[in-house]
GROMACS .gro file of N, CA, C and O in nm:
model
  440
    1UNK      N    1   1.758   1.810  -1.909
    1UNK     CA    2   1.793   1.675  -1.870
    1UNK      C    3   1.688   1.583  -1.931
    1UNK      O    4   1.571   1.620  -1.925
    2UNK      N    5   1.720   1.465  -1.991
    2UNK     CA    6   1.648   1.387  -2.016
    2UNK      C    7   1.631   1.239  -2.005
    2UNK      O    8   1.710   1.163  -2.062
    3UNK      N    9   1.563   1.209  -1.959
    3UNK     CA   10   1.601   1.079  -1.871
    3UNK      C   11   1.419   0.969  -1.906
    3UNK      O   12   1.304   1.012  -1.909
    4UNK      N   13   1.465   0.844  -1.924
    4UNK     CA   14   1.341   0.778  -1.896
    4UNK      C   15   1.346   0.675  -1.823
    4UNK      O   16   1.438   0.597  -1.801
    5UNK      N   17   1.209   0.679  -1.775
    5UNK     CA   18   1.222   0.584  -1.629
    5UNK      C   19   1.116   0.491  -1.674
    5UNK      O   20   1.071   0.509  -1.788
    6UNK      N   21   1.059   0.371  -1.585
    6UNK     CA   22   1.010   0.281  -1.600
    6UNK      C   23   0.951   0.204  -1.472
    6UNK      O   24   1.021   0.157  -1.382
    7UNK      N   25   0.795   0.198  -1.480
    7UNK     CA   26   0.714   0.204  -1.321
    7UNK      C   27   0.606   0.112  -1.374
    7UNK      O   28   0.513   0.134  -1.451
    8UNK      N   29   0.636   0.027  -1.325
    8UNK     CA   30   0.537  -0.074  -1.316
    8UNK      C   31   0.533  -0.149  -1.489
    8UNK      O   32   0.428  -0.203  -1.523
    9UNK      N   33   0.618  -0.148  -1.560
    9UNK     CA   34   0.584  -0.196  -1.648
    9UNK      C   35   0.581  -0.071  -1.781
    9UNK      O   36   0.609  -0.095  -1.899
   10UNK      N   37   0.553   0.023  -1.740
   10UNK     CA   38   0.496   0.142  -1.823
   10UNK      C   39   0.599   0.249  -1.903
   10UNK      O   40   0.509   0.265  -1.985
   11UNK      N   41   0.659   0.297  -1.931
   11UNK     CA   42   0.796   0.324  -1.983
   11UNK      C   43   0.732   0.516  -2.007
   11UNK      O   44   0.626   0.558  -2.054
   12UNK      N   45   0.872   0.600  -1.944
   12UNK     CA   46   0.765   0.717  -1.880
   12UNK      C   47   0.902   0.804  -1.971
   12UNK      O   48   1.018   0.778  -1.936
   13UNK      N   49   0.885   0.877  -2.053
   13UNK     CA   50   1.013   1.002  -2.126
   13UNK      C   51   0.987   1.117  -2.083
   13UNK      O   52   0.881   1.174  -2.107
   14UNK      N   53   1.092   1.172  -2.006
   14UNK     CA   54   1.087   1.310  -1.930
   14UNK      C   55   1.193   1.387  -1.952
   14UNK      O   56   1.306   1.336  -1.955
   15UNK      N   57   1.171   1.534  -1.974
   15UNK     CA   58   1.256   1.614  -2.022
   15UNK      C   59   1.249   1.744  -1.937
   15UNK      O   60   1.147   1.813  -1.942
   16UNK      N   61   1.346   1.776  -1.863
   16UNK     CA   62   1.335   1.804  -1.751
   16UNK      C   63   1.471   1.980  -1.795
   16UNK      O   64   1.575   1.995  -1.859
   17UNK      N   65   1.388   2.062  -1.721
   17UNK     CA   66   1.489   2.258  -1.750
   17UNK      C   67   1.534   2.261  -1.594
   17UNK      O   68   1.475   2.207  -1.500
   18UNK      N   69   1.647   2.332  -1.592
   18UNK     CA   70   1.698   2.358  -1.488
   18UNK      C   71   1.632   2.509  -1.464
   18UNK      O   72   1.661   2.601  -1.541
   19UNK      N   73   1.529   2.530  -1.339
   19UNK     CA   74   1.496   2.665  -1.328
   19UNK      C   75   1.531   2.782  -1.255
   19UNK      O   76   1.474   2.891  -1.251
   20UNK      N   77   1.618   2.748  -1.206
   20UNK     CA   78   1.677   2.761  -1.073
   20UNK      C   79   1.822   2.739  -1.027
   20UNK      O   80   1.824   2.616  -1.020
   21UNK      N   81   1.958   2.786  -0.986
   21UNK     CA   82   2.052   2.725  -0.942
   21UNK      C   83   2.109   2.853  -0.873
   21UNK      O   84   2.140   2.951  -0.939
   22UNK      N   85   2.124   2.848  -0.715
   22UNK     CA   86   2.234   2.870  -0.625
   22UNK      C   87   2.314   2.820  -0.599
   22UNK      O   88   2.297   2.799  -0.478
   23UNK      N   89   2.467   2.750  -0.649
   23UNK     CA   90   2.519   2.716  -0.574
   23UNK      C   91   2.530   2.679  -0.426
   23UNK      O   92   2.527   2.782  -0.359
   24UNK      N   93   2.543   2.562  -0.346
   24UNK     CA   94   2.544   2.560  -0.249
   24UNK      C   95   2.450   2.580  -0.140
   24UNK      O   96   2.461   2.578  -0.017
   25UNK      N   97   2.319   2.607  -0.250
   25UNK     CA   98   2.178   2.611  -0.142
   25UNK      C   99   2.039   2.555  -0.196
   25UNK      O  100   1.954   2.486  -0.139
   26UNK      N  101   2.047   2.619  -0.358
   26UNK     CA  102   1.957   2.546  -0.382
   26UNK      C  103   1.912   2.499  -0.524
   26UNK      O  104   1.974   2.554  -0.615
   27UNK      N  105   1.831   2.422  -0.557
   27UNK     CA  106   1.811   2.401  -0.738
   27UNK      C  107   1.641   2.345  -0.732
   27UNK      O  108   1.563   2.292  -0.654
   28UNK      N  109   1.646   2.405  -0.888
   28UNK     CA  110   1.513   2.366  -0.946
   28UNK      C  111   1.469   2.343  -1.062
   28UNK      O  112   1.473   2.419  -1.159
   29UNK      N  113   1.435   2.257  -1.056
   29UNK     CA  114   1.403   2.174  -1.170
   29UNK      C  115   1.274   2.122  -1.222
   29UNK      O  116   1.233   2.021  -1.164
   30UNK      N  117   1.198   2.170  -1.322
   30UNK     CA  118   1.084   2.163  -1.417
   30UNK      C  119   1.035   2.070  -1.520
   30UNK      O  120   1.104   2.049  -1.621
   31UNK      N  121   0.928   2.015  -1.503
   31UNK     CA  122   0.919   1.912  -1.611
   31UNK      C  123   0.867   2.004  -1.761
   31UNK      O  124   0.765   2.074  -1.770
   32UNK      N  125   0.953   1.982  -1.851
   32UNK     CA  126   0.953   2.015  -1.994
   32UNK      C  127   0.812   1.981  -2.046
   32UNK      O  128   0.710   2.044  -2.071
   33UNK      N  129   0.861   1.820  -2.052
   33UNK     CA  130   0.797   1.706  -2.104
   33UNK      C  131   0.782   1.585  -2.024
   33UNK      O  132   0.876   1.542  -1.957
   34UNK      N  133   0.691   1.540  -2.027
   34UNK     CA  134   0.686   1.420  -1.950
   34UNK      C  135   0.579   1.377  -1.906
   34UNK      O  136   0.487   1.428  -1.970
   35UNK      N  137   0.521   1.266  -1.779
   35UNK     CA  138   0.386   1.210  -1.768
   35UNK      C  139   0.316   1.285  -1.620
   35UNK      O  140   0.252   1.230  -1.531
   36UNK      N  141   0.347   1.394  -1.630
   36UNK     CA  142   0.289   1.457  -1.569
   36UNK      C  143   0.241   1.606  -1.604
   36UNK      O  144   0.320   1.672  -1.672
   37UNK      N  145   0.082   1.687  -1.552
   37UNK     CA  146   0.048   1.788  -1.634
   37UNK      C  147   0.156   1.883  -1.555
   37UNK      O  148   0.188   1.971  -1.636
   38UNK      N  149   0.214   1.899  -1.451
   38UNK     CA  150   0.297   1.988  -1.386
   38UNK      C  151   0.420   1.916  -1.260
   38UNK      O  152   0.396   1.855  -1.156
   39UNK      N  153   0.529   1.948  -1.312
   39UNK     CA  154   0.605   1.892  -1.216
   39UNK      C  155   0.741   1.982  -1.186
   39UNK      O  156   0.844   2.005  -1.249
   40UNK      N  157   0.691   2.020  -1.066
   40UNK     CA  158   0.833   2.123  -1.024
   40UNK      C  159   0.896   2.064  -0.893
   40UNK      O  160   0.817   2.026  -0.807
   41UNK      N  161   1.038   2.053  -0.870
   41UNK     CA  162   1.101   1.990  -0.781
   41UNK      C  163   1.218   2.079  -0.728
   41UNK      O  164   1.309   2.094  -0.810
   42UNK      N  165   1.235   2.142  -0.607
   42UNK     CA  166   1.320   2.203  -0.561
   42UNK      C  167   1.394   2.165  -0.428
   42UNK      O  168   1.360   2.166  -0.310
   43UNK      N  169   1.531   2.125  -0.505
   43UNK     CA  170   1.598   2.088  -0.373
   43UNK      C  171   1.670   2.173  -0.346
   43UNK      O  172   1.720   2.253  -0.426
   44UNK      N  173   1.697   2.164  -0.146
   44UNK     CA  174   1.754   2.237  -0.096
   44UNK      C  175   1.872   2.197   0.023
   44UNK      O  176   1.839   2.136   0.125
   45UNK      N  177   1.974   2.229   0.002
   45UNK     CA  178   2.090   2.219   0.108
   45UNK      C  179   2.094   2.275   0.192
   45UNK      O  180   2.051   2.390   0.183
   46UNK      N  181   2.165   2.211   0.362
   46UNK     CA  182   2.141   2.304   0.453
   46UNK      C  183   2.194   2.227   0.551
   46UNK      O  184   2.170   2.109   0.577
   47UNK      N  185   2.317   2.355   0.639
   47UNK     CA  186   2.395   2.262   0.744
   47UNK      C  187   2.310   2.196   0.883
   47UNK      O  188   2.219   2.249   0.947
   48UNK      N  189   2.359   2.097   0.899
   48UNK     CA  190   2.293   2.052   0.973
   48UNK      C  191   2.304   2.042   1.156
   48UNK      O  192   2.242   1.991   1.249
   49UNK      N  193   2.430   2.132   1.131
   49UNK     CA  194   2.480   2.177   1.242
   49UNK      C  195   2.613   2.109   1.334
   49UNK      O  196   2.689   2.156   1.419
   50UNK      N  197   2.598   1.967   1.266
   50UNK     CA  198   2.728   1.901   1.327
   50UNK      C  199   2.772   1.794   1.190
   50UNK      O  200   2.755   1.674   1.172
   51UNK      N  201   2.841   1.910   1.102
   51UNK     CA  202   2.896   1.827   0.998
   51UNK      C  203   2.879   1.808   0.887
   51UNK      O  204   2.964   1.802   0.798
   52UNK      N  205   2.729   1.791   0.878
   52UNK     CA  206   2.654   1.690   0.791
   52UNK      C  207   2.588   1.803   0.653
   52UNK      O  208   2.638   1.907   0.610
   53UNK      N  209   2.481   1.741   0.618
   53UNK     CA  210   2.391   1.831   0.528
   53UNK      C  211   2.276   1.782   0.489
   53UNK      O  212   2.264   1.665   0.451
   54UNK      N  213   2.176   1.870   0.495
   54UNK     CA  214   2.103   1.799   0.499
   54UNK      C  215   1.974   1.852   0.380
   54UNK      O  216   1.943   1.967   0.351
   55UNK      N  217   1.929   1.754   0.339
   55UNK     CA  218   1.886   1.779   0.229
   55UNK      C  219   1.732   1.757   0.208
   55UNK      O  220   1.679   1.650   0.237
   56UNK      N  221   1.657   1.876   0.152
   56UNK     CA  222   1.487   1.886   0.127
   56UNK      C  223   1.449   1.890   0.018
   56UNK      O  224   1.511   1.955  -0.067
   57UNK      N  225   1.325   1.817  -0.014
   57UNK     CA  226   1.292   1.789  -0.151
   57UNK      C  227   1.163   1.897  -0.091
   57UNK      O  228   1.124   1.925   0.022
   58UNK      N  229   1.115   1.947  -0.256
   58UNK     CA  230   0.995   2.000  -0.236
   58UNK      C  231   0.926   1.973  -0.363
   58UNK      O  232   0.960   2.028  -0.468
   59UNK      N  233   0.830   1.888  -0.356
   59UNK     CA  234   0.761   1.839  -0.558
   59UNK      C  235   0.613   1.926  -0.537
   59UNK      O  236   0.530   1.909  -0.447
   60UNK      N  237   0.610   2.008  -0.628
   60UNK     CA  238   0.519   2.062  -0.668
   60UNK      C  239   0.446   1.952  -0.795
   60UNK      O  240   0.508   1.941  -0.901
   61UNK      N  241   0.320   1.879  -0.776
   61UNK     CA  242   0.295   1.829  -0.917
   61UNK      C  243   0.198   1.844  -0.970
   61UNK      O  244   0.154   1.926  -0.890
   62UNK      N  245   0.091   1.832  -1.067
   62UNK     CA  246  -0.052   1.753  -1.064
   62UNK      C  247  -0.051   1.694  -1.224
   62UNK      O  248  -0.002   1.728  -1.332
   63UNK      N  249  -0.132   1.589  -1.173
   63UNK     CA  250  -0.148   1.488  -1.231
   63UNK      C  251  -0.246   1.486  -1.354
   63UNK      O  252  -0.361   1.514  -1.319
   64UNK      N  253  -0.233   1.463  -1.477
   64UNK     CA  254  -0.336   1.478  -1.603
   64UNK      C  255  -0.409   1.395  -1.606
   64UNK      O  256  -0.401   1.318  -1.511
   65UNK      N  257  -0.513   1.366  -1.707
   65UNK     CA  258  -0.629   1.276  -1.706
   65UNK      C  259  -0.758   1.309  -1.631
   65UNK      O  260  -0.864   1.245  -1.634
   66UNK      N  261  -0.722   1.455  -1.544
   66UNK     CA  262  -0.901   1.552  -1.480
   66UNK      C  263  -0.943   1.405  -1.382
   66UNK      O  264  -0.852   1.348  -1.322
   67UNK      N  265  -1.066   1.360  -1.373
   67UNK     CA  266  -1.118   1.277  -1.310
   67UNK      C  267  -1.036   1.175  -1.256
   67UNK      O  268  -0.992   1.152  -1.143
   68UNK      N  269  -1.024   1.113  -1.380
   68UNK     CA  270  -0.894   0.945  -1.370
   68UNK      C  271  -0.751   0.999  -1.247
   68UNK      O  272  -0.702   0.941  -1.150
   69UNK      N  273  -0.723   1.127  -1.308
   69UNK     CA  274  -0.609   1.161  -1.238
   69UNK      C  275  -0.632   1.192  -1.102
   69UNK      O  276  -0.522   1.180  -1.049
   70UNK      N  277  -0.716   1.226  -1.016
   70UNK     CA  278  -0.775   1.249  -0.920
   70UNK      C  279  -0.732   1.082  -0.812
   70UNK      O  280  -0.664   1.047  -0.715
   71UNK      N  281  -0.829   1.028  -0.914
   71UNK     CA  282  -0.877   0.855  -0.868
   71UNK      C  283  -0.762   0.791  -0.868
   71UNK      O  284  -0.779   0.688  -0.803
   72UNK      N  285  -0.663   0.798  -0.904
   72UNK     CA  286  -0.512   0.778  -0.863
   72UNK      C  287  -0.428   0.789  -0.826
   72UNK      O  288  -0.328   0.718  -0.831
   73UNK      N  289  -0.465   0.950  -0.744
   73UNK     CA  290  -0.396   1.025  -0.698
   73UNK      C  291  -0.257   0.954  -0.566
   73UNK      O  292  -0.135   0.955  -0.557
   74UNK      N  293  -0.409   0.887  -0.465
   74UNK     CA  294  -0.340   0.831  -0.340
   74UNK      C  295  -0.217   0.669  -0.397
   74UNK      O  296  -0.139   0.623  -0.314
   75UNK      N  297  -0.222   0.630  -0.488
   75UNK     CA  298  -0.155   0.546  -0.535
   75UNK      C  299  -0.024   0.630  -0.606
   75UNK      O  300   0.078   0.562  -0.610
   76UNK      N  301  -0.013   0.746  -0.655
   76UNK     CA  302   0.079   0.786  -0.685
   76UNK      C  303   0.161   0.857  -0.631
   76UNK      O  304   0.283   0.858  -0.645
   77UNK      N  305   0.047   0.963  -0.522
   77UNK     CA  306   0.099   0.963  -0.413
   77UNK      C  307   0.235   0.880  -0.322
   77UNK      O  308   0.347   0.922  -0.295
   78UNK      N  309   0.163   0.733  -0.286
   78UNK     CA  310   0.256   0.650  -0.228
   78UNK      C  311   0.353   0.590  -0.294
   78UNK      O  312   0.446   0.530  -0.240
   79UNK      N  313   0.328   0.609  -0.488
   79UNK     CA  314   0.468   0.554  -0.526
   79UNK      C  315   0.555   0.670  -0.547
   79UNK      O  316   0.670   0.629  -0.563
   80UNK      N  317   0.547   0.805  -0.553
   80UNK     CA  318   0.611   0.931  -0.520
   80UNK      C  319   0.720   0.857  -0.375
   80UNK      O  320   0.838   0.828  -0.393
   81UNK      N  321   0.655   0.839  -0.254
   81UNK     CA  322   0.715   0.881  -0.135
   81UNK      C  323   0.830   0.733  -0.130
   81UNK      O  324   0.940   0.727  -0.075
   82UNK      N  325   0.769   0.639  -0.198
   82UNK     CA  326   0.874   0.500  -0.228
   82UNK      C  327   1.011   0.540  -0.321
   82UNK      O  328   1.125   0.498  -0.302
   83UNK      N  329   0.977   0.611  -0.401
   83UNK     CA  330   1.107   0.662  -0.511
   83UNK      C  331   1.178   0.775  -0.445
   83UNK      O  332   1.286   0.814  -0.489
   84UNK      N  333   1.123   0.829  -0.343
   84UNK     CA  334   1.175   0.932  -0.299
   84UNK      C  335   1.292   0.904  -0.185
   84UNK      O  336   1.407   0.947  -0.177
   85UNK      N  337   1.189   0.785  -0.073
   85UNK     CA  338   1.247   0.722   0.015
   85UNK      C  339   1.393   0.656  -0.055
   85UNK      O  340   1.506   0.662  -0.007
   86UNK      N  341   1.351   0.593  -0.181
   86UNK     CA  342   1.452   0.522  -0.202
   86UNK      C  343   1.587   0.596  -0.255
   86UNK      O  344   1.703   0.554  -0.261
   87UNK      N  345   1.547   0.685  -0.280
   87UNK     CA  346   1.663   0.769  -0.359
   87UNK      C  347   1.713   0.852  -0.196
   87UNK      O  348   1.830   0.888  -0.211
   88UNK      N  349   1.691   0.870  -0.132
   88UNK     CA  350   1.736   0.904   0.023
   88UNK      C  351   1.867   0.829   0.043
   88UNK      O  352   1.985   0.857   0.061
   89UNK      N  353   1.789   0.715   0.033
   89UNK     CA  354   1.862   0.575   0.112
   89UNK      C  355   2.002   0.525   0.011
   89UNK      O  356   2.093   0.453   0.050
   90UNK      N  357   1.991   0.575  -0.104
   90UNK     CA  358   2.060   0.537  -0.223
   90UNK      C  359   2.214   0.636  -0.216
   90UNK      O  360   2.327   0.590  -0.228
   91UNK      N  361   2.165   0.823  -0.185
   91UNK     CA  362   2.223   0.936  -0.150
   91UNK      C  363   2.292   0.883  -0.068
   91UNK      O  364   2.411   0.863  -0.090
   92UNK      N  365   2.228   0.847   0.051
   92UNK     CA  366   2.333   0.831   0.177
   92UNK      C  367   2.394   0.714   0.189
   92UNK      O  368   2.440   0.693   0.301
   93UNK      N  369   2.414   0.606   0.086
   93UNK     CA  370   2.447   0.465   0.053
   93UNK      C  371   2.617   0.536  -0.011
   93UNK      O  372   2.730   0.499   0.023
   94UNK      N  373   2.581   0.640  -0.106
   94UNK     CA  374   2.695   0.683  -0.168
   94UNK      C  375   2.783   0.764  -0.081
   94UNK      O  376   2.905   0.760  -0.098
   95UNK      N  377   2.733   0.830   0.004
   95UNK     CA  378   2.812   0.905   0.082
   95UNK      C  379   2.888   0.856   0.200
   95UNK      O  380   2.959   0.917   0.281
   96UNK      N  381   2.860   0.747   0.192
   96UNK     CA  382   2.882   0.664   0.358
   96UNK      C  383   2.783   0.664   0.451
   96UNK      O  384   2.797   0.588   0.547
   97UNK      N  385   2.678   0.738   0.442
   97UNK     CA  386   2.633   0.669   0.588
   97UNK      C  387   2.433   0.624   0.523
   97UNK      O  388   2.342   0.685   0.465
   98UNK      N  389   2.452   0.511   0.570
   98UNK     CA  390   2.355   0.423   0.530
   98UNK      C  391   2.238   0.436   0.684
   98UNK      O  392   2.171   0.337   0.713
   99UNK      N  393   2.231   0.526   0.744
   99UNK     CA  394   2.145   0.576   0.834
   99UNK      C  395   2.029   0.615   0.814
   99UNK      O  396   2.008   0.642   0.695
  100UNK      N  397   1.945   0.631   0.881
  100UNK     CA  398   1.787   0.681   0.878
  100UNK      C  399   1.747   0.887   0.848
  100UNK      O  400   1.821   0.968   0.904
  101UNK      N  401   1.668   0.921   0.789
  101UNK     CA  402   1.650   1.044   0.733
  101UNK      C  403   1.676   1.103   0.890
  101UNK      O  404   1.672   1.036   0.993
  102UNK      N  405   1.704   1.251   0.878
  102UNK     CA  406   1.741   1.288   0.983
  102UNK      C  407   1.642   1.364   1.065
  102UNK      O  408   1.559   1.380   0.976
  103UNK      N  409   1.591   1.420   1.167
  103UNK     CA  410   1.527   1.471   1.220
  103UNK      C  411   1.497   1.631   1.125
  103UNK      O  412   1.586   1.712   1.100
  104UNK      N  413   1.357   1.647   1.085
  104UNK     CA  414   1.385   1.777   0.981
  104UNK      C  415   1.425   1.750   0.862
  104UNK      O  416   1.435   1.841   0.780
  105UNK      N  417   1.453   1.627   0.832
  105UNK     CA  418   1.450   1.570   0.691
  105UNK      C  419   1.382   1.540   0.624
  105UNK      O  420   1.360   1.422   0.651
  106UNK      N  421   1.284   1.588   0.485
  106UNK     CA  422   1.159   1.562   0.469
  106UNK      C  423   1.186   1.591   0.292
  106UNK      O  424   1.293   1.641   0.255
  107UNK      N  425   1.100   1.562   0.212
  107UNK     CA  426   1.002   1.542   0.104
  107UNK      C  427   0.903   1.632   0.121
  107UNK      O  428   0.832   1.617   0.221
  108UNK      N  429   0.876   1.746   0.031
  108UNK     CA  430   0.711   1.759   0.083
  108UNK      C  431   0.659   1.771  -0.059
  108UNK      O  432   0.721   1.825  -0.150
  109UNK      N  433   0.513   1.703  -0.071
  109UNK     CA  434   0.471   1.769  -0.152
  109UNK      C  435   0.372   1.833  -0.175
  109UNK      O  436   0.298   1.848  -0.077
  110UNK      N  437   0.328   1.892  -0.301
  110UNK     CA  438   0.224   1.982  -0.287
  110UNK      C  439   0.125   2.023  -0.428
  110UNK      O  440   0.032   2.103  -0.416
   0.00000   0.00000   0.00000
């Protein structure tokens, strides 16, 4: 997959392997190329018991630049959990329900 995004001004080319695919439970996905020294992302599906589905991110990353990358960490950190939030809110915009993450609904990263 290849896709480029654009954060703050800065223009970011990412090339992204599928590493991973279960049908119906789970996927994973690897950064090729891109502005990060490691980026692994595994999402996962899972009933939610009345209906629904519910869905877990898991970002494995770290960040290049040694020192610098460190010292930026908590700023990228929080723009991680803003793109993440927003793409939540975006998911459930498309699906119909424009509601709040669900109890057990989470992002993690690591």
């Amino acid at each position: 997959i290849a896709y480029t995004s654009v954060l703050h001004g800065i223009t970011m080319r990412w090339l992204m392997r599928m590493r991973r695919r279960v049908p119906g439970e789970e996927f994973v996905n690897g950064q090729f190329r891109g502005p990060y020294a490691r980026w692994r992302h595994r999402h996962t599906c899972r009933d939610d018991g009345h209906g629904g589905t519910i869905i877990d991110d898991e970002v494995q990353y770290r960040l290049p630049f040694g020192v610098l990358g460190t010292l930026v960490h908590p700023i990228v950190r929080a723009q991680l959990r803003r793109i993440f939030a927003h793409r939540s809110l975006s998911v459930r915009q498309l699906l119909g329900d424009a509601g709040h993450p669900r109890e057990g609904e989470e992002v993690r990263f690591g």
